[in-house]
Amino acid sequence: HNLEMKHLPGADPELVLLSLRYEELERIPLSDMTREEINKLVQELGFYRKETPDAPVPEEFQFAPAKHLPVLLPPQAPAADGKTPPRHDKEEHPDL
C-alpha cells in the first residue's frame, strides 16, 4: 500500500521516499540488493503489504510508512535577536 513501482529503462533501481506533499525525503539504491532484501527493507520502513490487490488497508496504515522517517529540515537562520529558533522534535513530522 502506498508504494508505486516505475520502471525507467537504463536507470539504476532505487527506492525514493516521499512526504505527504510529494517532497523527496530519501533515496535508497537497490542495485546490490536481492528481492528478499528489498522486501525486508520495505517491511522495516513500515509499509503495509495487502493480502490481495483489492484487500482493504487497515486505518493505521492508510498513510504508510507507519514508522517516522527522518525529517529533512533546512538549516535555520538566527532570529533578529541572534538566537536560533527551536527545531521540531525528531518524532514530530511537519507533514502529518
Short mmCIF file of C-alpha atoms in Angstrom, two decimals:
data_model
loop_
_atom_site.label_atom_id
_atom_site.label_comp_id
_atom_site.label_asym_id
_atom_site.label_seq_id
_atom_site.Cartn_x
_atom_site.Cartn_y
_atom_site.Cartn_z
CA HIS A 1 0.00 0.00 0.00
CA ASN A 2 1.28 3.47 -0.94
CA LEU A 3 4.19 2.00 -2.88
CA GLU A 4 4.42 2.56 -6.62
CA MET A 5 6.87 0.84 -8.98
CA LYS A 6 8.07 2.78 -12.00
CA HIS A 7 10.42 1.14 -14.48
CA LEU A 8 12.85 3.64 -16.01
CA PRO A 9 14.90 1.97 -18.78
CA GLY A 10 18.64 2.44 -18.23
CA ALA A 11 18.27 3.87 -14.70
CA ASP A 12 19.69 2.16 -11.63
CA PRO A 13 16.85 0.97 -9.40
CA GLU A 14 16.26 3.00 -6.26
CA LEU A 15 13.56 3.47 -3.67
CA VAL A 16 12.51 7.12 -3.43
CA LEU A 17 10.68 8.02 -0.22
CA LEU A 18 8.33 11.00 -0.47
CA SER A 19 6.47 13.04 2.13
CA LEU A 20 2.71 13.53 2.02
CA ARG A 21 3.45 16.67 -0.02
CA TYR A 22 5.49 14.60 -2.51
CA GLU A 23 8.76 16.15 -1.31
CA GLU A 24 11.72 13.81 -1.55
CA LEU A 25 12.88 12.55 1.86
CA GLU A 26 15.44 9.90 0.93
CA ARG A 27 16.79 7.78 -1.95
CA ILE A 28 17.89 4.21 -1.28
CA PRO A 29 19.87 2.41 -4.02
CA LEU A 30 18.54 -1.09 -4.73
CA SER A 31 21.05 -2.36 -7.34
CA ASP A 32 23.04 -4.53 -4.92
CA MET A 33 20.01 -5.89 -3.05
CA THR A 34 18.17 -9.17 -3.60
CA ARG A 35 14.39 -9.35 -3.89
CA GLU A 36 14.24 -10.74 -0.33
CA GLU A 37 16.38 -7.85 0.99
CA ILE A 38 14.17 -5.29 -0.75
CA ASN A 39 11.02 -6.91 0.66
CA LYS A 40 12.57 -6.84 4.16
CA LEU A 41 13.59 -3.18 3.73
CA VAL A 42 10.08 -2.12 2.68
CA GLN A 43 8.62 -4.01 5.65
CA GLU A 44 11.14 -2.41 8.05
CA LEU A 45 10.20 1.02 6.70
CA GLY A 46 6.64 0.33 7.82
CA PHE A 47 4.80 -0.22 4.53
CA TYR A 48 1.73 -2.45 4.69
CA ARG A 49 1.52 -5.47 2.40
CA LYS A 50 -2.03 -6.31 1.35
CA GLU A 51 -3.05 -9.97 1.12
CA THR A 52 -4.59 -9.35 -2.31
CA PRO A 53 -4.53 -6.26 -4.59
CA ASP A 54 -8.16 -5.39 -3.72
CA ALA A 55 -7.92 -6.12 0.03
CA PRO A 56 -8.77 -3.28 2.42
CA VAL A 57 -5.96 -1.45 4.20
CA PRO A 58 -6.27 -1.01 7.99
CA GLU A 59 -6.76 2.61 9.02
CA GLU A 60 -3.44 2.76 10.88
CA PHE A 61 -1.62 2.01 7.60
CA GLN A 62 -3.51 4.45 5.34
CA PHE A 63 -0.57 6.89 5.41
CA ALA A 64 2.20 4.29 5.37
CA PRO A 65 5.01 4.06 6.09
CA ALA A 66 3.89 3.71 9.67
CA LYS A 67 7.32 4.45 11.13
CA HIS A 68 8.58 8.00 11.43
CA LEU A 69 11.18 8.80 8.80
CA PRO A 70 13.95 11.28 9.45
CA VAL A 71 12.68 14.75 8.69
CA LEU A 72 14.99 16.72 6.44
CA LEU A 73 14.83 20.25 7.80
CA PRO A 74 16.64 23.12 6.12
CA PRO A 75 19.22 24.92 8.26
CA GLN A 76 17.62 27.68 10.25
CA ALA A 77 18.97 31.21 10.25
CA PRO A 78 19.32 33.01 13.59
CA ALA A 79 16.40 35.24 14.56
CA ALA A 80 16.74 39.02 14.90
CA ASP A 81 17.93 38.61 18.49
CA GLY A 82 20.78 36.34 17.31
CA LYS A 83 19.27 33.15 18.75
CA THR A 84 18.40 30.17 16.55
CA PRO A 85 14.68 29.31 16.67
CA PRO A 86 13.84 25.92 18.26
CA ARG A 87 13.77 22.94 15.89
CA HIS A 88 11.00 20.36 15.65
CA ASP A 89 11.34 17.29 17.82
CA LYS A 90 12.78 14.28 15.90
CA GLU A 91 9.50 12.38 16.29
CA GLU A 92 7.42 15.32 15.05
CA HIS A 93 6.71 15.21 11.33
CA PRO A 94 5.61 18.56 9.84
CA ASP A 95 3.58 16.83 7.09
CA LEU A 96 1.28 14.95 9.47
#
